[in-house]
Coordinates of C-alpha atoms in Angstrom, one line a residue:
M62 CA -80.1 130.8 -47.9
K63 CA -82.6 133.2 -46.2
W64 CA -80.0 134.3 -43.6
S65 CA -77.5 135.2 -46.3
I66 CA -79.9 136.9 -48.7
E67 CA -78.4 140.4 -48.1
I68 CA -75.0 139.1 -49.1
I69 CA -75.8 136.9 -52.0
S70 CA -78.7 138.9 -53.5
P71 CA -76.5 141.4 -55.4
I72 CA -74.3 138.5 -56.8
L73 CA -77.2 136.4 -57.8
T74 CA -78.8 139.5 -59.5
K75 CA -75.7 139.9 -61.6
I76 CA -75.4 136.2 -62.5
F77 CA -79.1 135.8 -63.3
N78 CA -79.1 139.1 -65.5
R79 CA -76.1 137.6 -67.4
F80 CA -77.9 134.4 -68.0
A81 CA -81.0 136.4 -69.2
D82 CA -78.8 138.5 -71.5
L83 CA -77.1 135.5 -73.0
G84 CA -80.3 133.5 -73.3
V85 CA -78.5 130.6 -71.8
Y86 CA -78.8 128.7 -68.5
P87 CA -75.8 126.6 -67.5
D88 CA -76.2 122.8 -67.7
S89 CA -74.4 122.5 -64.4
L90 CA -77.3 124.3 -62.7
K91 CA -79.9 122.3 -64.3
V92 CA -80.2 120.0 -61.3
A93 CA -83.4 118.5 -59.7
K94 CA -84.2 115.7 -57.5
V95 CA -86.7 113.4 -59.5
T96 CA -89.0 111.2 -57.6
A97 CA -91.6 108.7 -59.0
L98 CA -95.1 109.5 -57.4
Y99 CA -97.5 106.6 -57.5
K100 CA -100.8 107.4 -59.3
K101 CA -103.0 104.3 -59.1
G102 CA -103.2 100.7 -60.4
D103 CA -100.6 98.1 -60.3
V104 CA -97.6 99.2 -58.2
T105 CA -95.2 97.1 -60.3
N106 CA -96.2 98.9 -63.5
A107 CA -94.0 101.9 -64.3
D108 CA -96.6 103.6 -66.3
N109 CA -98.6 104.1 -63.0
Y110 CA -96.1 106.5 -61.7
R111 CA -95.3 110.1 -62.7
P112 CA -92.1 111.9 -62.1
I113 CA -92.0 114.8 -59.8
S114 CA -88.9 117.2 -60.0
V115 CA -87.8 119.1 -57.0
L116 CA -85.6 122.0 -58.1
T117 CA -82.7 123.6 -56.0
Q118 CA -83.2 127.0 -54.3
I119 CA -81.2 128.7 -57.1
N120 CA -83.3 127.2 -59.7
K121 CA -86.5 128.2 -58.0
I122 CA -85.3 131.8 -57.7
F123 CA -84.2 132.0 -61.3
E124 CA -87.5 130.4 -62.4
K125 CA -89.5 132.9 -60.5
I126 CA -87.5 135.9 -61.9
I127 CA -88.0 134.6 -65.4
H128 CA -91.7 134.0 -64.8
K129 CA -92.2 137.5 -63.5
R130 CA -90.4 139.0 -66.4
L131 CA -92.4 137.0 -69.0
V132 CA -95.8 137.9 -67.4
A133 CA -94.9 141.5 -67.3
F134 CA -93.8 141.5 -71.0
I135 CA -97.0 139.6 -72.0
D136 CA -99.2 142.1 -70.0
N137 CA -97.4 145.1 -71.2
H138 CA -97.7 144.1 -74.9
N139 CA -101.3 142.8 -74.7
I140 CA -100.1 139.5 -76.1
L141 CA -102.8 137.3 -74.7
P142 CA -106.4 138.0 -75.8
Y143 CA -109.0 139.4 -73.4
N144 CA -110.8 136.1 -73.1
Q145 CA -107.7 134.1 -72.0
F146 CA -108.8 133.3 -68.4
G147 CA -106.6 130.4 -67.5
F148 CA -103.2 130.8 -65.7
R149 CA -103.5 134.6 -65.3
K150 CA -103.6 136.9 -62.3
K151 CA -107.1 138.2 -61.5
H152 CA -108.7 135.7 -64.0
S153 CA -110.4 132.3 -63.0
A154 CA -112.4 129.6 -64.6
S155 CA -115.6 131.4 -63.3
H156 CA -114.7 134.5 -65.3
G157 CA -114.5 132.3 -68.5
I158 CA -117.9 130.7 -67.6
T159 CA -119.4 134.2 -67.1
H160 CA -118.0 135.5 -70.3
L161 CA -119.4 132.4 -72.1
N162 CA -122.8 132.8 -70.5
E163 CA -123.0 136.5 -71.5
Q164 CA -122.1 135.5 -75.2
V165 CA -124.7 132.8 -75.3
V166 CA -127.3 135.1 -74.0
K167 CA -126.3 138.0 -76.2
N168 CA -126.5 135.7 -79.2
L169 CA -129.8 134.1 -78.3
E170 CA -131.4 137.7 -77.8
A171 CA -130.1 138.7 -81.2
K172 CA -131.4 135.6 -82.8
Y173 CA -134.9 136.2 -81.3
Q174 CA -134.9 139.9 -82.4
R175 CA -134.0 138.8 -86.0
F176 CA -136.8 136.0 -85.9
Y177 CA -139.5 138.6 -84.7
L178 CA -138.3 141.1 -87.4
L179 CA -138.9 138.6 -90.0
T180 CA -142.4 137.5 -88.9

């Protein structure tokens, strides 16, 4: 697919934009190779496996386009709160821990200040 990107890119752009405009993704393109991945335990127990879906290249491209559009929309309209740290660019679990730590320290200091004002 990479060697033909210059040829198929304009065509895929029109098709994907049409899908997005209509809000519909054709069932015929909803194709994935599903494989059972063993987790742990008894290998004969089906509950010890989880399905992994491997998408086609077309599906991966469309998924990336939709993801970028959604993230841009969410960021441009400030839909997620400031303290939503997971699954966001330039945010990590350590940011959440730092924010929590700052809030705890701030509240403890405020509590001590109130206590000393009362005594």
